[in-house]
Coordinates of C-alpha atoms in Angstrom, one line a residue:
X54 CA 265.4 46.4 15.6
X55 CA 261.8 46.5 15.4
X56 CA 258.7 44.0 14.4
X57 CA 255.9 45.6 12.4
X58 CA 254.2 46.7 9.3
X59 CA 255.7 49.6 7.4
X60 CA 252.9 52.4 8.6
X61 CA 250.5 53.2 5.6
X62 CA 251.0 57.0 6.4
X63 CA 254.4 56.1 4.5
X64 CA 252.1 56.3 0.9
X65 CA 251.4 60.0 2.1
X66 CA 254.7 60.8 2.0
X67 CA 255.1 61.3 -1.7
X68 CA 258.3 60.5 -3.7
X69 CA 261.0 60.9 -1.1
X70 CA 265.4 61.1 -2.4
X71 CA 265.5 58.1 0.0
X72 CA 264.6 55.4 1.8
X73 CA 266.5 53.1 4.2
X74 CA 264.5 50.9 6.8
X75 CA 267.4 47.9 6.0
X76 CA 267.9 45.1 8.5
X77 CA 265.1 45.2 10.8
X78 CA 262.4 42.9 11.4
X79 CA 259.6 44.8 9.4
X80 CA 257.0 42.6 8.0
X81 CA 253.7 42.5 5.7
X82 CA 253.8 43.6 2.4
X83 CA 255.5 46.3 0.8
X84 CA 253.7 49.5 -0.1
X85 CA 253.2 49.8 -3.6
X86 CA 252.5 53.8 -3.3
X87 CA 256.1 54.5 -1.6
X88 CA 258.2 55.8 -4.0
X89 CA 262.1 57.2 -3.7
X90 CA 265.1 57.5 -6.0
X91 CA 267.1 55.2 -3.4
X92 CA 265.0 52.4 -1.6
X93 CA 266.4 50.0 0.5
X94 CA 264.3 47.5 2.5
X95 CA 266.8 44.2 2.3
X96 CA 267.0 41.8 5.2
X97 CA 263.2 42.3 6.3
X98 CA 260.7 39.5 6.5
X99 CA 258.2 41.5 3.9
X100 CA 256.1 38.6 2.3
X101 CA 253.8 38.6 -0.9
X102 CA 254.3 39.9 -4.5
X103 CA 256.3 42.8 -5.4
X104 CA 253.8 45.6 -6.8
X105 CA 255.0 49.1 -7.9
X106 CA 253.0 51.9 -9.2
X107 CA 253.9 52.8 -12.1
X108 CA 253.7 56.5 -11.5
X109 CA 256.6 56.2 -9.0
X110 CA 259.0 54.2 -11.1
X111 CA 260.5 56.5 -13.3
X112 CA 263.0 58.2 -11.1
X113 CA 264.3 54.9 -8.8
X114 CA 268.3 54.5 -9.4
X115 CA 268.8 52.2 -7.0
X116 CA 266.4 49.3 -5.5
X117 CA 267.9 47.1 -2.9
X118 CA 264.9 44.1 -1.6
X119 CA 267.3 41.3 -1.2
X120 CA 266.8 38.7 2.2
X121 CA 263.6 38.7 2.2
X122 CA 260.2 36.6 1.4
X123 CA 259.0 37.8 -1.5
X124 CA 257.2 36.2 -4.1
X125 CA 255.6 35.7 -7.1
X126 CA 257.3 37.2 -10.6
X127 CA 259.4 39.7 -11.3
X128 CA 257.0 42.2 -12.1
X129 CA 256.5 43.7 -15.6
X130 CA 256.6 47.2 -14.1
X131 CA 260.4 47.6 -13.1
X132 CA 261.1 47.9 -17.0
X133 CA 259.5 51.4 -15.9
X134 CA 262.8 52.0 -14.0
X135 CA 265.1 53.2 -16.6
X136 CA 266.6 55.3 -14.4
X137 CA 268.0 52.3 -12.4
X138 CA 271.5 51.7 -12.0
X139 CA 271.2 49.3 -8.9
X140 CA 268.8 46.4 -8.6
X141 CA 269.0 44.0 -5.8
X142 CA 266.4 41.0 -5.7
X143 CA 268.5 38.0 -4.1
X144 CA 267.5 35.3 -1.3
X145 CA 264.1 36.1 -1.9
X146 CA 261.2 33.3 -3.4
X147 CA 261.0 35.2 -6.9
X148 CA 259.4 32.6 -9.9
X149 CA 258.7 32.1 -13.3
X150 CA 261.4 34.0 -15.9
X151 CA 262.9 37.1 -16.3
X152 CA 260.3 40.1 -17.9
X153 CA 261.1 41.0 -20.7
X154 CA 260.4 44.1 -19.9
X155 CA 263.4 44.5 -18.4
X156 CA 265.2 45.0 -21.1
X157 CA 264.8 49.0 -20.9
X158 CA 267.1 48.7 -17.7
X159 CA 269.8 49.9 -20.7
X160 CA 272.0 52.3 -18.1
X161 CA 271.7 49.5 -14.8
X162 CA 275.1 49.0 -13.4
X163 CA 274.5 46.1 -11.1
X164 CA 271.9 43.2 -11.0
X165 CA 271.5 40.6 -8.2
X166 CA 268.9 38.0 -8.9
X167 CA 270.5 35.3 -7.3
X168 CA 269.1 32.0 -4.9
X169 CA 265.6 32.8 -6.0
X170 CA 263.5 30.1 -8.0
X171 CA 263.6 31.6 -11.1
X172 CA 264.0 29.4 -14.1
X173 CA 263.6 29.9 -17.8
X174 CA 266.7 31.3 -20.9
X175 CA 269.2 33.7 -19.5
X176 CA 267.3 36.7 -22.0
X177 CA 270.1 37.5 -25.0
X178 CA 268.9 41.2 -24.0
X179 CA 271.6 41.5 -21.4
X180 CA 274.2 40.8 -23.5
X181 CA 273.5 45.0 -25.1
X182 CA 273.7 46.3 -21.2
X183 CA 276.5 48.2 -21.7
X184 CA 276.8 49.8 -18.5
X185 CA 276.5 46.2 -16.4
X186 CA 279.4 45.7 -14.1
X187 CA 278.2 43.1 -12.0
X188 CA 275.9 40.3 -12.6
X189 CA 274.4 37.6 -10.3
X190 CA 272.1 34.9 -11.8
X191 CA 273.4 32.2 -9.2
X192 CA 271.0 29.6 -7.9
X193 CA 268.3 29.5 -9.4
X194 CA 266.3 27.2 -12.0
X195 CA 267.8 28.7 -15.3
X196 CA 268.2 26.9 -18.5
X197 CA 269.7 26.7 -21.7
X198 CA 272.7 28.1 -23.1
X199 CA 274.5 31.1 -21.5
X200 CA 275.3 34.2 -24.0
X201 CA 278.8 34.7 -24.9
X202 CA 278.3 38.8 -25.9
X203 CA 278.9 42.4 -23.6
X204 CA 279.3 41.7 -20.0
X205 CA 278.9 37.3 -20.2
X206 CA 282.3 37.9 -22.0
X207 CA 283.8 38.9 -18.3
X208 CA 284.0 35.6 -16.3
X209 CA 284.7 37.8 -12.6
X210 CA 282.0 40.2 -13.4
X211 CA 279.1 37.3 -13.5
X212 CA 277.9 34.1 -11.7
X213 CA 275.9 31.9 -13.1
X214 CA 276.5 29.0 -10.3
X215 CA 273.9 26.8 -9.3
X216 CA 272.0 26.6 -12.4
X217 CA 272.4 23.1 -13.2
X218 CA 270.7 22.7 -17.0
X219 CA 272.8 25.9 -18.2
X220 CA 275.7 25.1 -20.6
X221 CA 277.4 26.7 -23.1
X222 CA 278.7 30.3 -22.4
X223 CA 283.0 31.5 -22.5
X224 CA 285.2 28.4 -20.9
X225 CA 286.1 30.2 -18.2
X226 CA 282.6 29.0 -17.4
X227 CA 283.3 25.4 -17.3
X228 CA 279.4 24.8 -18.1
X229 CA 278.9 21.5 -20.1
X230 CA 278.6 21.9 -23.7
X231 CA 275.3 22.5 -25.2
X232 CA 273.4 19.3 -27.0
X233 CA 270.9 19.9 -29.8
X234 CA 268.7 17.4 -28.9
X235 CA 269.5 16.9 -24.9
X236 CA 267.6 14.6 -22.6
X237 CA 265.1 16.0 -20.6
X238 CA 265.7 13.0 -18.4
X239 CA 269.5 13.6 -18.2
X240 CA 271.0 14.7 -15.0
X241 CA 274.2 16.5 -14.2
X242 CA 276.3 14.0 -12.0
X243 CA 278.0 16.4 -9.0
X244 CA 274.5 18.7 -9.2
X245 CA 270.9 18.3 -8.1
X246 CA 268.1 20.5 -8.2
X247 CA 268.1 22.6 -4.7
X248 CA 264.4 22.8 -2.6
X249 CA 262.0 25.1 -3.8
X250 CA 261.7 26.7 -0.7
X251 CA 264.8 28.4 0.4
X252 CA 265.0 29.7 3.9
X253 CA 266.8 32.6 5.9
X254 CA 270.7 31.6 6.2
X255 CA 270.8 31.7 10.5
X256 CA 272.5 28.4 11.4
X257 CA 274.7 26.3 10.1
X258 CA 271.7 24.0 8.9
X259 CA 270.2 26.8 7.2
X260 CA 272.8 27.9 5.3
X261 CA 273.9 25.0 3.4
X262 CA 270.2 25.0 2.5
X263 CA 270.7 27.5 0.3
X264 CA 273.7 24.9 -1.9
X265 CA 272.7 22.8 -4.5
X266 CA 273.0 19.2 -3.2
X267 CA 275.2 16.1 -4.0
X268 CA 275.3 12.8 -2.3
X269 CA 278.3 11.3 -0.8
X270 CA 277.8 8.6 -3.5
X271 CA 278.3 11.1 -6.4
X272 CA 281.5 12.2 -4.2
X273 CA 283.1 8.7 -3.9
X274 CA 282.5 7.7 -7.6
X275 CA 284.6 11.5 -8.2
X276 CA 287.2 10.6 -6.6
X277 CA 287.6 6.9 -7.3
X278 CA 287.1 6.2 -3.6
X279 CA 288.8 9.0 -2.1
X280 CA 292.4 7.4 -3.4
X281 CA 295.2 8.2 -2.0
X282 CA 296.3 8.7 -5.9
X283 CA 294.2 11.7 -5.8
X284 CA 295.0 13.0 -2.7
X285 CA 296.2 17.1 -3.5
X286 CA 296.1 18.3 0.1
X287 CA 295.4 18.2 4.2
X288 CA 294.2 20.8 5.8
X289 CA 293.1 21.8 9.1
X290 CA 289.8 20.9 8.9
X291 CA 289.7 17.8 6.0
X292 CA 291.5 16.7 3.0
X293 CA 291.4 17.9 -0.7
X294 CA 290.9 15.4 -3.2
X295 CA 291.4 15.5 -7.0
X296 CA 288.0 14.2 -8.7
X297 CA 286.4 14.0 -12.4
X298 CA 283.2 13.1 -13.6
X299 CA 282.4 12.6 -17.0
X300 CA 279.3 14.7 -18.1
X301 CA 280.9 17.5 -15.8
X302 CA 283.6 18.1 -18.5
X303 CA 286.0 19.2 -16.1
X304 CA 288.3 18.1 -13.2
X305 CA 287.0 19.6 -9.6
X306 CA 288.9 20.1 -6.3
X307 CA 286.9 17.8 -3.7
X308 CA 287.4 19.7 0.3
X309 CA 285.9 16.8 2.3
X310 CA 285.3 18.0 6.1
X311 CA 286.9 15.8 9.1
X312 CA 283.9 16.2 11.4
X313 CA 285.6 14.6 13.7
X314 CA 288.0 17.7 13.9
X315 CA 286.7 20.0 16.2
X316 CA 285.1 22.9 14.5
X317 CA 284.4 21.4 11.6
X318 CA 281.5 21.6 11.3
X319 CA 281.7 25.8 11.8
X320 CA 284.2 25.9 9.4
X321 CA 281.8 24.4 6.7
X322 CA 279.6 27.0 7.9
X323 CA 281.8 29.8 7.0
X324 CA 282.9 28.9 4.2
X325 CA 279.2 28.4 2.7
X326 CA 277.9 31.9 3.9
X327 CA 281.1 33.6 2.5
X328 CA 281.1 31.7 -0.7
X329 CA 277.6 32.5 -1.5
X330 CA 277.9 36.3 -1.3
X331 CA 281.3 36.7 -3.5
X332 CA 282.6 35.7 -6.9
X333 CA 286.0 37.1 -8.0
X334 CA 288.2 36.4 -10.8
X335 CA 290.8 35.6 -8.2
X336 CA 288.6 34.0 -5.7
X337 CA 288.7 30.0 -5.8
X338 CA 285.2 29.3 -7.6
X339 CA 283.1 26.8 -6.0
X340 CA 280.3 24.7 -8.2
X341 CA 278.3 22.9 -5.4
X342 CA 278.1 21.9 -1.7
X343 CA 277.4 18.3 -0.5
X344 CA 275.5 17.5 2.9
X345 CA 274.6 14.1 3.0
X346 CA 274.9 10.6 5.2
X347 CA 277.8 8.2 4.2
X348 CA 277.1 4.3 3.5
X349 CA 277.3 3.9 7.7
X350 CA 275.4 6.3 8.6
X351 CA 277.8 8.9 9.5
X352 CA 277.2 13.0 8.7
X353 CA 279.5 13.8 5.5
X354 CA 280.2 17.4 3.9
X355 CA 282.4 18.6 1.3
X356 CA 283.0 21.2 -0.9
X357 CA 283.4 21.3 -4.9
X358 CA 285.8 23.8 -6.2
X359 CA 287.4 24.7 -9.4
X360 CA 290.4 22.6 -10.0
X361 CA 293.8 24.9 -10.1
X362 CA 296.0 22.8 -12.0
X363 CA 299.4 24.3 -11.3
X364 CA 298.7 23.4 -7.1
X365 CA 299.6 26.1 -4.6
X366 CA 301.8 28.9 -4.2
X367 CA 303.6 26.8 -1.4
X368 CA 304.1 24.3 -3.4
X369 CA 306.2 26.7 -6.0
X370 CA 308.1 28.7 -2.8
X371 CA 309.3 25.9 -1.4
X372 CA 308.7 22.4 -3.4
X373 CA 310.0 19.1 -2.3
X374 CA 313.1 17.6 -3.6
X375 CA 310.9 15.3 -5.3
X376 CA 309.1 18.0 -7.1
X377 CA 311.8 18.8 -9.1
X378 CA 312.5 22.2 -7.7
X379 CA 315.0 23.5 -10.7
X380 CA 311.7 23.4 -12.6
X381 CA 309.8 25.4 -10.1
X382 CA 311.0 28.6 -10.2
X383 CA 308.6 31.7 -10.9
X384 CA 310.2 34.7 -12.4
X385 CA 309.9 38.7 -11.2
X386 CA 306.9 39.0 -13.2
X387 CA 305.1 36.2 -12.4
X388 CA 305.4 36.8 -8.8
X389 CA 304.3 40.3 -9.7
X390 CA 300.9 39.5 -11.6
X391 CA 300.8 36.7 -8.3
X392 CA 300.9 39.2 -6.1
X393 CA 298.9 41.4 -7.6
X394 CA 296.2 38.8 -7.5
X395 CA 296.3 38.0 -4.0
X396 CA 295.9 41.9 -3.4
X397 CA 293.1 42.1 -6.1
X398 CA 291.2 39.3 -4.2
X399 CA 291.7 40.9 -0.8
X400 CA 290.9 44.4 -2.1
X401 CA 287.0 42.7 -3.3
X402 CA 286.8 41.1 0.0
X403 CA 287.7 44.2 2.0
X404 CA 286.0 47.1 0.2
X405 CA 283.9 45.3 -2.9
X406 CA 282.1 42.8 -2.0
X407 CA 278.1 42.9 -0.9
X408 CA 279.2 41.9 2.8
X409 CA 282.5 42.8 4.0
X410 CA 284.8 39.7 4.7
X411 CA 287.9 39.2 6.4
X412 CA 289.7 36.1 5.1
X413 CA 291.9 35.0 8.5
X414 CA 293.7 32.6 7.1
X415 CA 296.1 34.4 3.8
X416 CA 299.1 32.4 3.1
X417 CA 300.9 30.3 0.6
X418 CA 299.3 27.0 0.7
X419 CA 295.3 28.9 0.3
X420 CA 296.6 30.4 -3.1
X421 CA 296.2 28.5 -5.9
X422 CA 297.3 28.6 -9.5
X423 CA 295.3 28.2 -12.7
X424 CA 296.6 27.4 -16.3
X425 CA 297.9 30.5 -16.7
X426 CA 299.3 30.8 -13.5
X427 CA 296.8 33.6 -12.2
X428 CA 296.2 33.5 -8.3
X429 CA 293.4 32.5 -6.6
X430 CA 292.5 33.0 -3.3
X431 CA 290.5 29.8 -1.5
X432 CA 289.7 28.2 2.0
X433 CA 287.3 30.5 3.3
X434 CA 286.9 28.3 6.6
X435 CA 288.0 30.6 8.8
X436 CA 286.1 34.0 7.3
X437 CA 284.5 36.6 9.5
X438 CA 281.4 38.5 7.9
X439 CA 282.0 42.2 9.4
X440 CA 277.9 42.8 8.6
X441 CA 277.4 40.6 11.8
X442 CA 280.3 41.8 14.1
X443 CA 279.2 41.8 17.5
X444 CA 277.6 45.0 19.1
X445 CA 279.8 47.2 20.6
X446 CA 283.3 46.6 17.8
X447 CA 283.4 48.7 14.4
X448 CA 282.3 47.5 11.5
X449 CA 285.9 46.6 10.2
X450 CA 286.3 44.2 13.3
X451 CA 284.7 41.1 14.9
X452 CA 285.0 39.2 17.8
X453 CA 286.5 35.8 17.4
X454 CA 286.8 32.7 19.9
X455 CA 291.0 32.1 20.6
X456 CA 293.2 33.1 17.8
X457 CA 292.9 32.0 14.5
X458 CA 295.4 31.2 11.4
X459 CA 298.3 30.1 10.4
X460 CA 301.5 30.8 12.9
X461 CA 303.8 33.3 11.1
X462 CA 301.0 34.8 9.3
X463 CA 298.6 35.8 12.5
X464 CA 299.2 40.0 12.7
X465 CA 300.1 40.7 16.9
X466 CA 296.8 42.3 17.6
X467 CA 295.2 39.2 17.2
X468 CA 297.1 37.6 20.5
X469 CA 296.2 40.7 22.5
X470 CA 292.4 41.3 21.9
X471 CA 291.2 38.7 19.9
X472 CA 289.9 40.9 17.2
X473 CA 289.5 40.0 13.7
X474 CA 289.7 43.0 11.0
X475 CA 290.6 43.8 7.3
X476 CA 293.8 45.6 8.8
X477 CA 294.4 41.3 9.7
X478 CA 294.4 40.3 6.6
X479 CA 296.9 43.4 5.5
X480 CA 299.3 42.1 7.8
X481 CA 299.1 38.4 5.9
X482 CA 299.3 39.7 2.7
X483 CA 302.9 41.4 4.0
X484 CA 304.5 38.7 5.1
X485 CA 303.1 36.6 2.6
X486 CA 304.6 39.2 -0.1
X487 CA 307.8 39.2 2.1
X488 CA 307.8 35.7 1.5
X489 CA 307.4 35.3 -2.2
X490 CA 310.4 37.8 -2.2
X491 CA 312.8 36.0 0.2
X492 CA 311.7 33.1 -0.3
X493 CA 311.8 32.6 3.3
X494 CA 308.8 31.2 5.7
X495 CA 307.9 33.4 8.3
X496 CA 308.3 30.4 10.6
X497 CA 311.8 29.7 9.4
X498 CA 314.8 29.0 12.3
X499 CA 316.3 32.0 11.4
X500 CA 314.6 34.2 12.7
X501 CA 314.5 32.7 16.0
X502 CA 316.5 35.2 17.7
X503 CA 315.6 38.2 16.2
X504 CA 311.5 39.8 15.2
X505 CA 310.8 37.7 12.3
X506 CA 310.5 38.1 8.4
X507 CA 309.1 41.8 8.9
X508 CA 311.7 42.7 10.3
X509 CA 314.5 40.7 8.6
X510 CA 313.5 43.0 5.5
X511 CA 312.7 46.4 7.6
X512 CA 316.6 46.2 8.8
X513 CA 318.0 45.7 5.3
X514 CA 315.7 47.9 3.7
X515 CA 316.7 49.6 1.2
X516 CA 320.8 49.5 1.1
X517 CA 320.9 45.6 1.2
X518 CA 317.7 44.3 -0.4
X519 CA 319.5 42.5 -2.8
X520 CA 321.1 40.3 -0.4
X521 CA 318.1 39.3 1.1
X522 CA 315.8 38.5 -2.1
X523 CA 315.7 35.0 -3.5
X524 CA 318.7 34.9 -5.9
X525 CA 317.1 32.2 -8.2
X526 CA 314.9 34.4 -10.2
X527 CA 317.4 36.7 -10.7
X528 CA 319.4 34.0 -12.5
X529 CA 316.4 32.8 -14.1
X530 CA 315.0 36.1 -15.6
X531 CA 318.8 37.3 -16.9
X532 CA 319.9 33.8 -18.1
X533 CA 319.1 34.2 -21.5
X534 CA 320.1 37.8 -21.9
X535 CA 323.4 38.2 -23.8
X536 CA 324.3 41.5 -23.9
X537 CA 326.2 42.9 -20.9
X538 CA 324.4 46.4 -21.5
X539 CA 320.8 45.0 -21.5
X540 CA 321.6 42.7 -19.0
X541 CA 322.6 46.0 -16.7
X542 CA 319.3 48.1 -17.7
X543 CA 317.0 44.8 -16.3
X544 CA 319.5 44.0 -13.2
X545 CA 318.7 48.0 -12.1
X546 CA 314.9 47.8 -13.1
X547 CA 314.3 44.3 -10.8
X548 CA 316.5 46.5 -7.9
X549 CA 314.5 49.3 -8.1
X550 CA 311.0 46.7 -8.5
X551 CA 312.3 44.6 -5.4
X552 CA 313.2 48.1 -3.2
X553 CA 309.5 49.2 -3.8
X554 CA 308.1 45.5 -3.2
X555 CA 310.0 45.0 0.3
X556 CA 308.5 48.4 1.3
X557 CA 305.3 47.4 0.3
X558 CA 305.5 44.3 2.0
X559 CA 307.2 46.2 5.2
X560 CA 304.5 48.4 5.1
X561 CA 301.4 46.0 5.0
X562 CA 303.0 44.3 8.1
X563 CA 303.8 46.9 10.4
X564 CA 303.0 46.3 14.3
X565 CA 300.3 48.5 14.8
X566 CA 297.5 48.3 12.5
X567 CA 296.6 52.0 11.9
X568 CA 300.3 52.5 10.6
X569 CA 299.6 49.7 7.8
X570 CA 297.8 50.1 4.3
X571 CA 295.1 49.7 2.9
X572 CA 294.2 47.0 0.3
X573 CA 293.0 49.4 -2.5
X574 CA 295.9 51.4 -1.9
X575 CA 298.0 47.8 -2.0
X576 CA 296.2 47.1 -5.1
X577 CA 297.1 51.0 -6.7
X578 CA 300.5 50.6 -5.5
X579 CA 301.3 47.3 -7.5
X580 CA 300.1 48.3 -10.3
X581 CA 302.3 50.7 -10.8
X582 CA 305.4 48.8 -9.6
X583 CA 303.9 46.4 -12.3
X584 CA 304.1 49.0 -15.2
X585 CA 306.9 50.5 -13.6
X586 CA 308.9 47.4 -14.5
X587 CA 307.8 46.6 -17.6
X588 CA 307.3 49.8 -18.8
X589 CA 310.1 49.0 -21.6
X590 CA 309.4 45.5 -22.3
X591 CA 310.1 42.1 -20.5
X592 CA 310.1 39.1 -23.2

């Protein structure tokens, strides 16, 4: 890594197929002459405004300035670019609105204007972007109501978090309703306005500088004094606590840290930096961060997530005999589409998202279930960003202190060298599906004696699967099926679903790493065990 200027002999150059001088320590401002059809300068220190000749604009595709200190507007000269597909302009100091101008951007793919200080209307313009897969407007200063139209109709595919005077947009949103005549004065309770001068996430102060802010007083009032009535789970680090505030229009998932825990406070940490750089349709959405001083002086963070209103995976695997567990019973499919999710998530995490994250900790209790009963995966407090794996591993591994997770879930390798990698979190996922199938813990007595759930299902696998899956759901989906006939043709497609699940989940949790999957392949493969199944109908 160097320190320095980008050398003014660059403008000499002329327009160059690409450019990558990425995460170094390059400073000043950047060369307005240097043109390419690929430029990537992101996590640099360049300061001052962002001026492009316009001569060199029309054959950029893809722009990638992110984590650094620029300033000033967006200028009216990218709307030049209309040969961009990739534009990439977060954790800079960007102000004022969004240019009109670039509403030429028609064929852009993907636009990241996140933790800036932008403010002003989300423009309606976006809405006719037809190409846009992936939009990030996320802390900033915005306004106003959020389009409903073209890509603001996908709730996974944009992030509008952090913005706290937008309202409106689809419900999947949660944003407040929009007033005619709104208060200028009026506040969002569980949301304040962030600093205007956001710095380089390094340290765990750092980062959470980047979060809008609560106070612990906004927290207690949520929660009606952290009750014990609104107590919906302990974890290793804190407690989660059910909460609702009025003007929020919506319940919230409160994760309040137990500093007192050790590594507590690095576990708010992680879950802040992975948060920030992801946004899934099956990823646990968080609204805001609080760092703030209880009424004794003490430190006191917590988390505000989406409320999942159907609880945890665990809790529908193996409820308490006071949870009525007749009642809570998932069938074939909905274990499928469950699965499916969890795979969906890991898949973004692995291979999708900006920064590569391992998860660490996949099982049961960290998926949740909405309305609809679509997974979602949460508690990023033990994550590892592969971007800043230690020198020397691959980038698809990272050092970590001891071993982390969750016993029965924790793939072998982790024991041995203490390295943390996607083919990890492969290994959860396979047990985990293993589990949903059994409906046996990995940590259960039974497999004391022998080499646990993988290989429970390896030695029946595939003659006598059907003795090892849970019987209920095969009960549950046949029940109301009277004819013998029918009855037969879904009894064979569920044996032939379950023989491919069991592999898959064999598979995913093999010994070695090499010898397992991968999660896009995981996701592929689903899929079509999906259709597969109820390729003739399932009612």
């Amino acid at each position: 890594m160097v320190s320095m200027d980008i050398p003014s002999s660059f403008a000499n150059w002329g327009f160059m197929e690409e450019l990558f001088i990425s995460r170094n320590k390059l400073n000043g401002t950047i060369l307005n002459q240097v043109g390419a059809a690929i430029i990537s300068l992101d996590h640099n220190s360049f300061t001052g405004s962002l001026l492009l000749e316009v001569d060199n604009l029309e054959n950029i595709r893809e722009m990638d300035i992110s984590e650094n200190k620029l300033s000033g507007e967006i200028p009216n000269t990218l709307g030049k670019c209309q040969s961009m597909e990739l534009l990439y302009m977060h954790g800079n100091w960007f102000q004022g609105t969004i240019p009109e101008s670039l509403k030429n951007l028609k064929g852009i793919k993907g636009l990241d204007l996140s933790r800036n200080n932008l403010s002003g209307q989300i423009p309606k313009y976006l809405e006719e972007f037809h190409f846009l897969q992936n939009l990030n407007l996320s802390f900033n200063n915005f306004e106003g109501e959020v389009p409903k139209g073209g890509i603001f109709r996908n709730a996974s595919a944009i992030s509008v978090v952090g913005n706290s005077k937008l309202c409106g947009g689809i419900p999947e949103l949660q944003l407040p309703g929009c007033l005619k005549q709104a208060s200028k004065k009026r506040e969002k309770p569980l949301a304040t306005r962030r600093r205007n001068s956001p710095k380089k996430a390094s340290s765990p102060s750092s980062t959470e500088n980047q979060w809008l802010r609560v106070s612990y007083a906004d927290i207690l009032q949520a929660t009606d004094g952290f009750s014990s009535a609104n107590l919906i789970g302990v974890g290793s680090f804190g407690s989660v606590y059910k909460g609702l505030r009025e003007c929020f229009e919506t319940l919230v998932a409160v994760k309040v840290l137990n500093l007192l825990q050790q590594g507590a406070f690095k576990s708010f940490a992680a879950e802040c930096e992975a948060l920030r750089n992801i946004w899934h349709r099956n990823l646990v959405k968080i609204f805001t961060v609080c760092s703030s001083i209880d009424f004794n002086g003490n430190d006191f963070k917590a988390l505000v997530f989406e409320y999942m209103p159907n609880g945890s995976l665990e809790k529908w695997l193996h409820p308490n005999v006071d949870e009525q567990p007749q009642l809570r019973c998932l069938n074939l499919t909905q274990r499928l589409n469950i699965a499916i999710d969890v795979a969906s998530a890991l898949d973004y995490l692995h291979h999708h998202s900006k920064i590569p994250i391992v998860h660490r900790d996949l099982k049961p209790s960290n998926v949740l279930l909405d309305d609809d009963m679509v997974g979602h995966v949460g508690d990023f407090g033990l994550t590892r960003i592969l971007s800043e794996a230690a020198e020397g591993f691959s980038q698809n591994q990272t050092t970590t202190s001891g071993i982390k997770g969750s016993i029965g879930y924790i793939p072998p390798e982790y024991g041995m060298d203490g390295k943390a990698s996607t083919h990890g979190d492969v290994y959860s996922y396979g047990i985990l599906l293993l589990e949903m199938i059994t409906r046996k813990r990995p940590t259960n007595d039974m497999f004391r004696d022998n080499q646990g759930l993988h290989h429970f299902a390896k030695s029946n696998f595939p003659e006598q699967v059907m003795e090892i899956i849970d019987p209920t759901f095969l009960f549950k989906d046949t029940e109301a099926i009277q004819d013998s006939e029918n009855r037969n043709n879904l009894r064979n497609r569920m044996h032939n679903c379950l023989v491919s699940l069991v592999n898959v989940g064999v598979s995913c949790s093999a010994e070695l790493p090499k010898e397992r999957m991968k999660m896009r392949d995981v996701v592929m493969e689903m899929n079509a065990i999906r259709d597969l199944y109820l390729e003739v109908g399932i009612h």
